[in-house]
Coordinates of C-alpha atoms in Angstrom, one line a residue:
M844 CA 0.0 0.0 0.0
K845 CA 1.4 3.4 -1.1
L846 CA 1.9 5.9 1.8
N847 CA 1.6 9.6 1.2
P848 CA 4.6 11.8 2.2
F849 CA 3.0 13.0 5.4
V850 CA 2.4 9.4 6.6
K851 CA 6.0 8.5 5.8
A852 CA 7.2 11.5 7.7
G853 CA 5.1 10.6 10.7
I854 CA 6.3 7.0 10.8
G855 CA 9.9 8.1 10.3
L856 CA 9.7 10.6 13.1
T857 CA 8.1 8.0 15.4
F858 CA 10.8 5.4 14.9
A859 CA 13.5 8.1 15.2
L860 CA 12.1 9.2 18.5
M861 CA 11.8 5.7 19.8
W862 CA 15.2 4.5 18.9
S863 CA 16.9 7.7 20.2
C864 CA 15.6 6.8 23.7
P865 CA 18.6 5.5 25.7
T866 CA 16.5 3.1 27.7
L867 CA 14.7 1.2 24.9
A868 CA 15.8 -2.2 26.1
A869 CA 14.7 -1.5 29.6
L870 CA 11.3 -0.2 28.3
T871 CA 10.8 -3.4 26.4
E872 CA 11.4 -5.4 29.6
A873 CA 8.9 -3.1 31.4
K874 CA 6.2 -3.8 28.7
N875 CA 5.8 -0.1 27.9
F876 CA 4.3 -1.1 24.6
G877 CA 1.1 -2.8 23.6
L878 CA -1.7 -3.5 21.2
E879 CA -5.2 -2.3 21.4
V880 CA -7.7 -4.5 19.5
K881 CA -11.1 -3.0 18.8
I882 CA -13.9 -4.7 17.0
T883 CA -16.8 -2.5 16.0
G884 CA -20.2 -3.4 14.6
Q885 CA -22.3 -0.6 13.2
S886 CA -25.9 -0.5 12.2
E887 CA -27.3 2.8 10.7
D888 CA -30.5 3.5 8.9
D889 CA -31.7 6.6 7.1
R890 CA -28.9 9.2 7.9
D891 CA -30.6 10.9 4.9
L892 CA -34.0 10.6 6.5
G893 CA -35.2 8.6 3.5
T894 CA -34.5 11.4 1.0
A895 CA -32.0 9.5 -1.1
P896 CA -31.4 5.9 -2.1
G897 CA -29.1 3.9 0.2
G898 CA -28.1 5.8 3.3
D899 CA -27.7 2.6 5.3
V900 CA -24.6 1.2 7.0
N901 CA -24.3 -2.3 8.3
G902 CA -20.9 -3.8 8.8
I903 CA -18.1 -4.9 11.2
G904 CA -14.6 -3.5 11.4
L905 CA -11.3 -4.5 13.0
D906 CA -9.2 -1.7 14.3
L907 CA -5.6 -2.5 15.5
R908 CA -3.7 0.2 17.4
P909 CA -0.1 -0.7 18.3
W910 CA 1.6 1.7 20.7
I911 CA 4.9 2.3 22.4
Y912 CA 5.9 4.6 25.2
G913 CA 9.2 5.4 26.9
E914 CA 10.6 7.6 29.6
S915 CA 14.1 8.8 30.4
G916 CA 14.4 11.3 33.2
A917 CA 12.1 14.2 32.5
W918 CA 11.7 13.1 28.8
S919 CA 9.1 10.9 27.4
A920 CA 8.0 9.8 23.9
Y921 CA 4.9 8.0 22.6
A922 CA 3.5 6.7 19.3
M923 CA 0.4 4.9 18.3
G924 CA -0.4 3.5 14.8
Q925 CA -3.6 2.2 13.4
A926 CA -4.7 -0.4 10.9
V927 CA -8.4 -0.7 10.0
T928 CA -10.2 -3.2 7.9
S929 CA -14.0 -3.5 7.6
T930 CA -16.9 -4.8 5.6
D931 CA -18.4 -1.4 5.1
I932 CA -17.3 2.2 5.7
I933 CA -18.0 2.3 9.5
E934 CA -16.8 4.4 12.4
T935 CA -14.4 2.5 14.6
D936 CA -13.2 5.8 16.2
T937 CA -15.4 8.1 18.3
L938 CA -13.0 11.0 17.4
Q939 CA -13.8 10.4 13.7
E940 CA -15.9 13.3 12.2
S941 CA -19.3 12.1 11.2
D942 CA -19.0 13.5 7.7
E943 CA -15.7 11.6 7.2
S944 CA -17.7 8.3 7.0
A945 CA -19.6 9.6 4.0
N946 CA -17.6 9.6 0.7
Q947 CA -17.1 13.1 -0.4
T948 CA -17.5 13.9 -4.1
T949 CA -14.2 15.1 -5.4
D950 CA -12.5 15.3 -8.8
N951 CA -9.4 13.5 -7.5
G952 CA -10.5 11.1 -4.8
D953 CA -7.9 12.4 -2.3
R954 CA -10.5 12.5 0.5
K955 CA -12.5 9.4 -0.1
T956 CA -12.9 7.2 3.0
K957 CA -12.1 3.6 2.4
K958 CA -12.8 0.4 4.2
N959 CA -9.2 -0.4 4.7
Y960 CA -6.5 2.1 5.7
L961 CA -3.3 2.6 7.7
A962 CA -2.8 5.7 10.0
M963 CA -0.6 7.3 12.6
R964 CA -2.8 8.4 15.4
E965 CA -0.2 10.0 17.6
F966 CA 3.6 10.6 17.8
W967 CA 4.9 13.1 20.4
V968 CA 7.9 13.9 22.6
G969 CA 7.2 15.2 26.2
Y970 CA 9.2 17.1 28.7
S971 CA 8.1 17.4 32.4
G972 CA 11.1 19.3 33.8
L973 CA 9.8 22.9 33.5
T974 CA 8.4 22.9 37.0
P975 CA 8.8 20.6 40.1
Y976 CA 5.0 19.6 40.0
P977 CA 4.3 16.0 38.9
G978 CA 1.2 17.1 36.8
E979 CA 3.1 19.3 34.4
M980 CA 4.2 18.4 30.9
L981 CA 5.1 20.0 27.6
K982 CA 4.4 17.9 24.5
L983 CA 5.4 18.4 20.9
G984 CA 3.9 16.4 18.1
R985 CA 0.6 14.9 17.0
Q986 CA -1.3 14.3 20.2
R987 CA -4.7 14.0 21.8
L988 CA -6.0 17.4 23.0
R989 CA -9.0 17.1 25.2
N990 CA -11.0 19.1 27.8
D991 CA -13.6 17.7 30.1
D992 CA -16.8 18.6 28.3
G993 CA -15.3 17.9 24.8
Q994 CA -16.9 21.0 23.5
W995 CA -13.6 22.9 22.9
R996 CA -11.0 20.2 22.3
D997 CA -11.1 16.5 21.8
T998 CA -9.1 15.4 18.8
N999 CA -5.7 14.2 17.6
I1000 CA -3.8 17.1 16.0
E1001 CA -0.2 18.4 15.7
A1002 CA 0.4 20.7 18.6
L1003 CA 2.8 22.2 21.1
N1004 CA 0.8 21.8 24.3
W1005 CA 1.6 22.6 27.9
T1006 CA -0.4 21.0 30.7
F1007 CA -0.3 21.9 34.4
D1008 CA -2.5 19.8 36.7
T1009 CA -2.3 20.1 40.5
T1010 CA -4.7 19.7 43.4
L1011 CA -5.9 23.3 43.3
L1012 CA -5.0 24.6 39.8
R1013 CA -5.4 23.1 36.3
A1014 CA -4.2 24.9 33.2
N1015 CA -3.5 24.2 29.5
A1016 CA -1.9 26.4 26.8
G1017 CA -0.8 25.7 23.3
V1018 CA -0.9 26.1 19.6
A1019 CA -2.1 23.5 17.1
E1020 CA -2.5 23.1 13.3
R1021 CA -3.5 20.2 11.3
F1022 CA -1.1 19.4 8.5
S1023 CA -2.3 15.9 7.5
E1024 CA -4.7 13.2 8.5
Y1025 CA -1.8 10.7 8.5
R1026 CA -4.1 8.2 6.8
T1027 CA -3.5 6.3 3.6
D1028 CA -7.1 7.0 2.4
L1029 CA -7.5 10.7 3.4
K1030 CA -4.7 12.3 1.5
E1031 CA -6.1 15.8 1.7
L1032 CA -7.4 17.9 4.6
S1033 CA -11.0 19.1 4.8
P1034 CA -11.4 22.7 3.6
Q1035 CA -12.1 23.9 7.1
D1036 CA -8.7 22.5 8.4
K1037 CA -6.5 23.8 5.6
D1038 CA -4.1 26.5 6.9
R1039 CA -6.0 27.0 10.1
L1040 CA -4.0 27.8 13.2
H1041 CA -5.4 27.3 16.7
V1042 CA -4.1 29.2 19.8
Y1043 CA -5.7 28.3 23.1
A1044 CA -5.4 28.5 26.9
D1045 CA -7.5 27.7 29.9
A1046 CA -7.2 27.6 33.7
A1047 CA -9.4 26.4 36.5
Y1048 CA -9.1 26.9 40.3
Q1049 CA -10.6 24.7 43.0
W1050 CA -12.0 27.5 45.3
S1051 CA -13.5 25.0 47.7
P1052 CA -13.3 21.2 48.0
G1053 CA -14.7 19.7 44.7
N1054 CA -15.8 23.1 43.3
W1055 CA -14.0 24.6 40.3
V1056 CA -14.2 27.9 38.5
G1057 CA -12.3 28.6 35.3
V1058 CA -11.7 30.7 32.2
R1059 CA -10.8 29.5 28.8
G1060 CA -10.0 31.1 25.4
H1061 CA -9.4 30.0 21.9
H1062 CA -8.5 31.8 18.7
T1063 CA -8.4 30.5 15.1
H1064 CA -6.4 32.3 12.4
D1065 CA -7.4 30.9 9.0
D1066 CA -5.5 32.5 6.1
G1067 CA -5.7 29.7 3.6
K1068 CA -5.9 30.5 -0.1
L1069 CA -9.5 30.7 -1.3
D1070 CA -10.7 28.8 -4.4
Y1071 CA -12.9 30.9 -6.6
P1072 CA -15.4 29.2 -8.9
E1073 CA -14.8 29.5 -12.7
P1074 CA -17.5 29.4 -15.3
G1075 CA -17.7 26.1 -17.0
V1076 CA -15.5 24.4 -14.5
A1077 CA -17.0 21.9 -12.0
S1078 CA -16.3 22.8 -8.4
D1079 CA -14.7 20.4 -5.9
S1080 CA -16.0 19.8 -2.4
L1081 CA -12.4 20.2 -1.2
D1082 CA -12.2 23.7 -2.5
K1083 CA -11.6 26.2 0.3
K1084 CA -14.5 28.7 0.3
Q1085 CA -14.0 30.5 3.6
N1086 CA -11.3 31.9 5.9
G1087 CA -11.0 34.5 8.7
D1088 CA -10.2 35.1 12.4
I1089 CA -12.5 34.0 15.2
S1090 CA -12.1 34.2 19.0
W1091 CA -13.9 32.5 21.9
L1092 CA -13.8 33.5 25.6
G1093 CA -15.7 31.4 28.2
L1094 CA -16.3 31.1 31.9
T1095 CA -16.9 27.7 33.6
A1096 CA -18.0 26.4 37.0
D1097 CA -18.5 22.8 38.0
S1098 CA -18.4 20.3 41.0
D1099 CA -15.9 18.0 39.2
A1100 CA -19.0 16.7 37.5
Y1101 CA -17.1 15.1 34.6
N1102 CA -15.1 12.9 37.0
W1103 CA -17.1 9.7 37.2
R1104 CA -15.2 8.7 40.4
N1105 CA -16.6 11.5 42.5
T1106 CA -19.2 10.6 45.1
N1107 CA -21.0 13.9 45.4
T1108 CA -24.7 13.8 46.2
V1109 CA -25.2 16.7 43.8
N1110 CA -23.1 17.5 40.8
Y1111 CA -23.4 20.6 38.6
W1112 CA -21.7 22.2 35.6
G1113 CA -22.2 25.4 33.8
S1114 CA -20.4 27.4 31.1
I1115 CA -21.1 30.5 29.1
T1116 CA -19.0 31.5 26.0
G1117 CA -18.9 34.5 23.8
M1118 CA -17.6 34.4 20.2
R1119 CA -16.5 37.2 17.9
G1120 CA -14.8 37.3 14.6
D1121 CA -14.8 38.0 10.9
T1122 CA -14.8 35.8 7.8
D1123 CA -14.3 36.1 4.1
T1124 CA -16.5 33.8 2.0
V1125 CA -16.3 33.0 -1.7
N1126 CA -19.5 34.0 -3.6
A1127 CA -21.0 31.3 -5.8
L1128 CA -21.5 31.8 -9.6
N1129 CA -24.7 33.5 -10.8
A1130 CA -27.6 31.4 -11.8
D1131 CA -26.6 31.8 -15.4
G1132 CA -23.1 30.5 -14.7
T1133 CA -21.4 33.9 -14.9
R1134 CA -19.0 35.3 -12.3
P1135 CA -20.6 37.3 -9.5
T1136 CA -20.0 41.1 -9.3
E1137 CA -18.1 40.6 -6.0
A1138 CA -15.8 37.6 -5.8
R1139 CA -16.1 37.3 -2.1
R1140 CA -17.9 38.9 0.9
G1141 CA -16.9 39.7 4.4
D1142 CA -19.0 39.0 7.4
D1143 CA -18.7 39.9 11.1
L1144 CA -19.7 37.2 13.6
N1145 CA -21.0 37.7 17.1
G1146 CA -22.5 34.8 19.0
W1147 CA -22.8 33.2 22.4
A1148 CA -23.5 29.7 23.9
T1149 CA -24.2 28.1 27.3
D1150 CA -24.4 24.6 28.7
L1151 CA -25.9 24.0 32.1
G1152 CA -26.5 20.7 33.9
V1153 CA -27.2 19.1 37.3
R1154 CA -27.0 15.5 38.4
L1155 CA -28.4 13.9 41.6
R1156 CA -27.0 10.8 43.1
L1157 CA -29.9 8.7 44.5
D1158 CA -27.6 6.0 46.0
P1159 CA -24.1 4.6 45.2
Q1160 CA -25.4 3.0 42.0
W1161 CA -28.1 5.3 40.5
Q1162 CA -28.0 8.9 39.3
V1163 CA -30.5 11.2 37.5
G1164 CA -30.0 14.5 35.9
A1165 CA -31.1 17.3 33.5
A1166 CA -29.2 19.6 31.2
Y1167 CA -29.9 22.5 28.9
A1168 CA -27.7 24.0 26.1
R1169 CA -28.3 26.9 23.8
A1170 CA -26.2 28.5 21.1
S1171 CA -27.1 31.6 19.1
A1172 CA -27.6 31.6 15.3
E1173 CA -24.1 32.9 14.5
Y1174 CA -22.2 30.9 17.2
Q1175 CA -20.0 28.1 15.9
Q1176 CA -17.6 25.7 17.6
N1177 CA -13.9 25.9 16.8
G1178 CA -13.6 22.6 14.9
L1179 CA -11.6 20.6 17.4
E1180 CA -14.5 19.4 19.5
S1181 CA -16.1 15.9 19.8
N1182 CA -18.9 17.0 22.2
R1183 CA -18.4 13.7 24.1
S1184 CA -18.0 13.7 27.9
N1185 CA -18.9 11.8 31.1
Y1186 CA -21.8 14.2 31.9
T1187 CA -24.1 11.2 32.8
G1188 CA -21.8 10.3 35.7
T1189 CA -20.4 7.0 34.3
R1190 CA -17.0 6.3 32.8
S1191 CA -18.6 5.8 29.4
R1192 CA -18.3 9.0 27.4
V1193 CA -21.5 10.0 25.7
H1194 CA -22.3 12.5 22.9
R1195 CA -23.8 15.6 24.5
F1196 CA -26.2 16.1 21.6
G1197 CA -27.3 12.6 20.7
E1198 CA -25.5 9.5 19.5
A1199 CA -27.7 9.6 16.3
F1200 CA -28.4 13.4 15.7
R1201 CA -24.9 14.5 16.9
G1202 CA -25.9 18.2 17.0
E1203 CA -23.5 21.1 17.2
M1204 CA -23.5 24.3 19.2
N1205 CA -24.9 26.4 16.3
N1206 CA -28.4 27.9 16.2
M1207 CA -29.6 25.1 18.5
Q1208 CA -31.0 24.6 21.9
T1209 CA -31.2 21.2 23.6
A1210 CA -33.1 20.0 26.7
T1211 CA -31.8 16.7 28.1
L1212 CA -33.0 14.3 30.8
F1213 CA -31.0 11.2 31.8
G1214 CA -30.5 8.4 34.2
S1215 CA -27.4 6.4 34.8
W1216 CA -26.3 3.3 36.7
M1217 CA -23.0 1.9 37.8
L1218 CA -22.2 -1.4 39.5
N1219 CA -18.7 -1.5 41.0
D1220 CA -16.1 -1.5 38.2
E1221 CA -18.0 -4.0 36.2
Y1222 CA -21.0 -2.3 34.5
D1223 CA -22.4 1.1 33.7
A1224 CA -25.4 2.3 31.7
S1225 CA -27.0 5.6 30.6
L1226 CA -30.5 6.3 29.3
I1227 CA -30.9 9.7 27.8
Y1228 CA -33.7 11.8 26.2
H1229 CA -33.0 14.9 24.1
K1230 CA -35.3 17.5 22.5
F1231 CA -33.8 19.8 19.9
W1232 CA -35.0 23.2 18.5
R1233 CA -33.6 25.9 16.3
V1234 CA -33.0 29.2 18.0
D1235 CA -33.7 31.1 14.8
G1236 CA -36.4 29.4 12.7
N1237 CA -35.1 31.0 9.5
K1238 CA -31.5 30.0 9.7
P1239 CA -29.7 26.7 9.3
V1240 CA -28.0 24.6 12.0
G1241 CA -24.5 23.3 12.0
S1242 CA -23.4 20.1 10.4
N1243 CA -24.4 17.0 12.3
G1244 CA -25.2 13.3 11.9
I1245 CA -28.1 14.0 9.6
N1246 CA -27.5 14.3 5.9
A1247 CA -31.0 14.8 4.3
V1248 CA -31.0 15.9 0.7
E1249 CA -33.4 17.6 -1.8
N1250 CA -33.5 15.8 -5.1
N1251 CA -33.9 17.4 -8.6
T1252 CA -35.6 14.8 -10.7
D1253 CA -36.4 14.4 -14.4
D1254 CA -40.1 15.0 -15.0
G1255 CA -40.4 12.2 -17.5
T1256 CA -38.4 9.4 -16.1
G1257 CA -38.2 10.4 -12.4
A1258 CA -34.4 9.9 -12.5
I1259 CA -32.4 11.9 -10.0
L1260 CA -30.5 14.6 -11.8
S1261 CA -28.8 16.3 -8.8
S1262 CA -29.1 16.5 -5.0
T1263 CA -28.5 19.4 -2.6
S1264 CA -28.7 19.6 1.1
L1265 CA -32.3 19.7 2.3
P1266 CA -33.2 23.2 3.4
L1267 CA -35.1 23.4 6.7
E1268 CA -38.7 24.7 6.7
D1269 CA -38.9 28.4 7.2
G1270 CA -40.3 29.4 10.6
K1271 CA -40.2 25.8 11.9
K1272 CA -38.0 25.4 15.0
D1273 CA -38.7 21.8 16.0
L1274 CA -35.6 19.8 14.9
G1275 CA -36.7 16.6 16.6
Q1276 CA -36.1 14.3 19.6
E1277 CA -34.0 11.3 20.5
M1278 CA -33.5 8.5 22.9
D1279 CA -30.0 7.2 23.6
L1280 CA -28.8 4.0 25.4
V1281 CA -25.2 3.4 26.3
V1282 CA -24.3 0.1 28.2
T1283 CA -20.9 -1.2 29.0
K1284 CA -19.4 -4.3 30.6
Y1285 CA -15.8 -4.0 31.9
F1286 CA -13.6 -7.0 32.3
K1287 CA -10.2 -5.8 33.6
Q1288 CA -9.0 -2.5 34.8
G1289 CA -5.4 -2.7 33.7
L1290 CA -2.6 -0.3 34.5
L1291 CA -1.0 2.2 32.1
P1292 CA 1.6 5.0 32.5
A1293 CA 0.0 8.2 33.9
A1294 CA 1.3 10.2 30.9
L1295 CA -1.0 8.2 28.6
S1296 CA -4.2 9.2 30.3
Q1297 CA -5.2 11.5 27.5
S1298 CA -4.3 9.0 24.7
I1299 CA -5.8 5.8 26.2
D1300 CA -8.9 6.6 28.4
E1301 CA -10.6 3.2 28.7
P1302 CA -9.9 0.2 30.8
S1303 CA -8.2 -2.8 29.4
A1304 CA -11.2 -4.7 28.2
L1305 CA -14.9 -4.0 27.6
V1306 CA -18.0 -4.6 25.5
R1307 CA -20.1 -1.5 24.9
L1308 CA -23.4 -0.7 23.2
R1309 CA -23.9 2.8 21.9
G1310 CA -27.1 3.7 20.2
G1311 CA -29.6 6.4 19.5
V1312 CA -33.0 6.7 17.7
F1313 CA -33.9 10.1 16.3
K1314 CA -37.3 11.3 15.3
P1315 CA -37.1 14.4 13.0
G1316 CA -39.4 17.4 13.8
D1317 CA -41.4 19.8 11.7
A1318 CA -38.3 21.7 10.6
Y1319 CA -37.4 18.9 8.3
G1320 CA -40.8 18.9 6.5
K1321 CA -43.3 16.1 5.9
Q1322 CA -41.4 14.3 3.1
V1323 CA -38.8 12.7 5.4
D1324 CA -38.9 9.3 7.2
S1325 CA -40.2 9.1 10.7
Y1326 CA -37.1 7.7 12.4
M1327 CA -33.4 7.2 11.9
H1328 CA -31.0 5.2 14.1
R1329 CA -27.3 4.7 14.6
A1330 CA -26.0 2.0 16.8
F1331 CA -22.5 0.5 17.6
I1332 CA -21.2 -2.5 19.5
D1333 CA -17.6 -2.0 20.5
V1334 CA -15.4 -4.8 21.8
I1335 CA -12.0 -3.6 23.1
W1336 CA -9.1 -5.6 24.4
R1337 CA -5.6 -4.4 25.2
F1338 CA -2.5 -6.6 25.2

């Protein structure tokens, strides 16, 4: 299998780092290497809400992730590869963007998801000697960036990241930019990631036992070259149509609610974020195929978002809770988020806006009710209900797990001539509702080096069911199907 230059560079750098470590033989004896085996079965029906032929996914995949880790004094190094083979194009990775699993129409096939691929997930060097505190580390390389609620950062990306984690103070600061997917099938970046620099920082202080307040900021500088449409030339979905500068500033408060090990009777979380920025967007060709008067337009953005929640522990095993989130019409997330967290109080991370719908903080409000159960270190389960609305009934919502289309058909034969994204009904705010179920059986806790807590955040062995059933609301119109579902069974074992 032919590797693109970025993958070759990543693999080369990884082995150079590993073999430059003076204690490699000792590391091998200490078993600071391993293999994660993940088998995923996926069943998905009507992502397009019945508006297009196909749209179903039924398959099983094998995901092998070998890793190696080493320490020498204050220095450390880590690398994780990946080999995936499957019977259908399925999601074996919860960090995988939902739109990556759908083949994108391009004129060169450089971003066409395949059933089988090789990848480099992470390769970084760390240094923990800047301060005497054990929870401090500076990392350089492709790494897992993550914050507790998953709404700002939860992805693998090339970064220089500094983490400071003590009993009373937690902080992160860094810069990140995606240069490659480091996958043999995705040879090109998505247009949103091309030439987009991320600068971020956050800090939280424990002002009383178990209660934290914090501030966080993020800035994206996107100066990528824009691709302007040309008359008579077909456009490519990988063409870059927008760039600009956007900043986010947020305040947070919580009771360590995302730590599933806490035993608080009442847990809470809350955040409020403001966003400002400006973008340049390429204008489309006129209806007659000629160039527009203005090649691009500039827009000023000004939005805000909030996420609030409370969870009550009924006894050592059972918890119930409620949550509410709202994002204004112009608000958008920074592109590094997964929206997955432990907000239900179990160690299983759940999508905050539905395992099926997978909403984003953009022109959307969400009301959530949930119950969760844990039995020792062996089982956990979460049952969640979501209701989704648009904030502005005349504006679209962000991309999500739904890909409904509007077809242009031939009047005589009924053949589909073209398809575009289905516009939501003007004035209709009801996006729909969803029920989610996540159940996990754990087999063995296992021990891993503390520095790998971000990269490997599951126990050694488990079987997990993740599923959601979504019922679209009036905003999608009457021509769509009544239900769609997305379900996964994950089997994970680490050697």
